[in-house]
Amino acid sequence: MAKGMRVKLNYHVSHDPDTGAEVTRLTPPEVTCHRNYFYQKCFFNDGSHLLFAGEFDGHWNYYLLNIASAEAVQLTEGAGDNTFGGFLSPDDKSLYYVKNDRILLEVNLTTLAEREVYRVSDDWVGYGTWVANSDCSKLVGIGDCQKRLDATQRLADFP
């Protein structure tokens, strides 16, 4: 599937056998889907949209679900998306996520245009996720940042 494609989802409602509470499955059982990590923003401020990741075509990509219409739009495409660490901006206008372990991208949710926010140097291997402050004016990387070791000498020189 390509960025911008729309997927109509069929919600499935059941009842919890222990409590009787109504449970709604938003994504299809034949497609593996998950939401981002628990401390990352995944809902629009008004609760109308949900950010999730799905493996609809063999690649993990981000989707934005309009909960009322049950329609999801594909936000990213291809291999390499870190689908656990992405998050929505406080103004609900952007998605921030890491591509190929080293590129922090911003996706405009209206145009789907991408902007490179940060790239880990070729001498380093970046892995992990990013966390923003409340207004997304500052970001901090969480996880590993390892220096590439191409030769024994580089290992000996590593501080």
Short mmCIF file of C-alpha atoms in Angstrom, two decimals, residues 81-146:
data_model
loop_
_atom_site.label_atom_id
_atom_site.label_comp_id
_atom_site.label_asym_id
_atom_site.label_seq_id
_atom_site.Cartn_x
_atom_site.Cartn_y
_atom_site.Cartn_z
CA ASP A 81 9.42 2.47 10.44
CA ASN A 82 9.88 2.33 14.21
CA THR A 83 6.18 1.87 14.89
CA PHE A 84 6.47 1.84 18.67
CA GLY A 85 8.16 5.22 19.17
CA GLY A 86 6.13 7.58 16.99
CA PHE A 87 3.86 10.23 18.44
CA LEU A 88 1.41 12.95 17.47
CA SER A 89 2.29 16.61 17.98
CA PRO A 90 0.38 18.54 20.67
CA ASP A 91 -1.54 20.48 17.97
CA ASP A 92 -2.56 17.26 16.16
CA LYS A 93 -0.92 18.44 12.93
CA SER A 94 2.12 16.15 12.73
CA LEU A 95 3.43 12.65 13.33
CA TYR A 96 7.03 12.26 14.52
CA TYR A 97 8.72 8.88 14.04
CA VAL A 98 12.09 7.23 13.37
CA LYS A 99 12.86 5.63 9.99
CA ASN A 100 15.68 3.13 9.41
CA ASP A 101 17.04 3.47 12.98
CA ARG A 102 18.60 6.88 12.29
CA ILE A 103 16.25 9.45 10.76
CA LEU A 104 13.71 11.35 12.85
CA LEU A 105 10.93 12.47 10.49
CA GLU A 106 7.96 14.77 10.84
CA VAL A 107 4.90 13.95 8.71
CA ASN A 108 2.34 16.69 8.06
CA LEU A 109 -1.02 14.99 8.68
CA THR A 110 -2.81 17.14 6.09
CA THR A 111 -0.38 16.94 3.16
CA LEU A 112 1.61 13.82 4.24
CA ALA A 113 4.78 15.75 3.35
CA GLU A 114 7.83 14.57 5.30
CA ARG A 115 10.54 16.72 6.87
CA GLU A 116 13.79 15.37 8.26
CA VAL A 117 14.15 16.69 11.81
CA TYR A 118 17.37 14.89 12.75
CA ARG A 119 19.73 12.25 11.34
CA VAL A 120 22.12 10.17 13.42
CA SER A 121 25.67 10.53 12.07
CA ASP A 122 26.99 7.69 9.87
CA ASP A 123 29.64 7.01 12.53
CA TRP A 124 26.91 6.10 15.01
CA VAL A 125 24.07 3.62 15.16
CA GLY A 126 20.91 5.10 16.61
CA TYR A 127 18.18 2.99 18.09
CA GLY A 128 15.30 3.70 20.39
CA THR A 129 12.63 6.33 20.47
CA TRP A 130 12.16 10.05 20.91
CA VAL A 131 10.12 11.89 23.51
CA ALA A 132 8.96 15.47 23.19
CA ASN A 133 8.17 18.07 25.81
CA SER A 134 4.54 19.19 26.03
CA ASP A 135 4.71 21.68 23.14
CA CYS A 136 7.10 19.61 20.95
CA SER A 137 9.69 22.39 20.98
CA LYS A 138 12.36 20.05 22.37
CA LEU A 139 13.02 16.36 21.79
CA VAL A 140 15.18 13.89 23.63
CA GLY A 141 16.38 10.55 22.29
CA ILE A 142 15.90 7.52 24.50
CA GLY A 143 17.61 4.23 23.83
CA ASP A 144 20.98 3.23 22.47
CA CYS A 145 23.37 5.29 20.44
CA GLN A 146 26.33 3.12 19.63
#
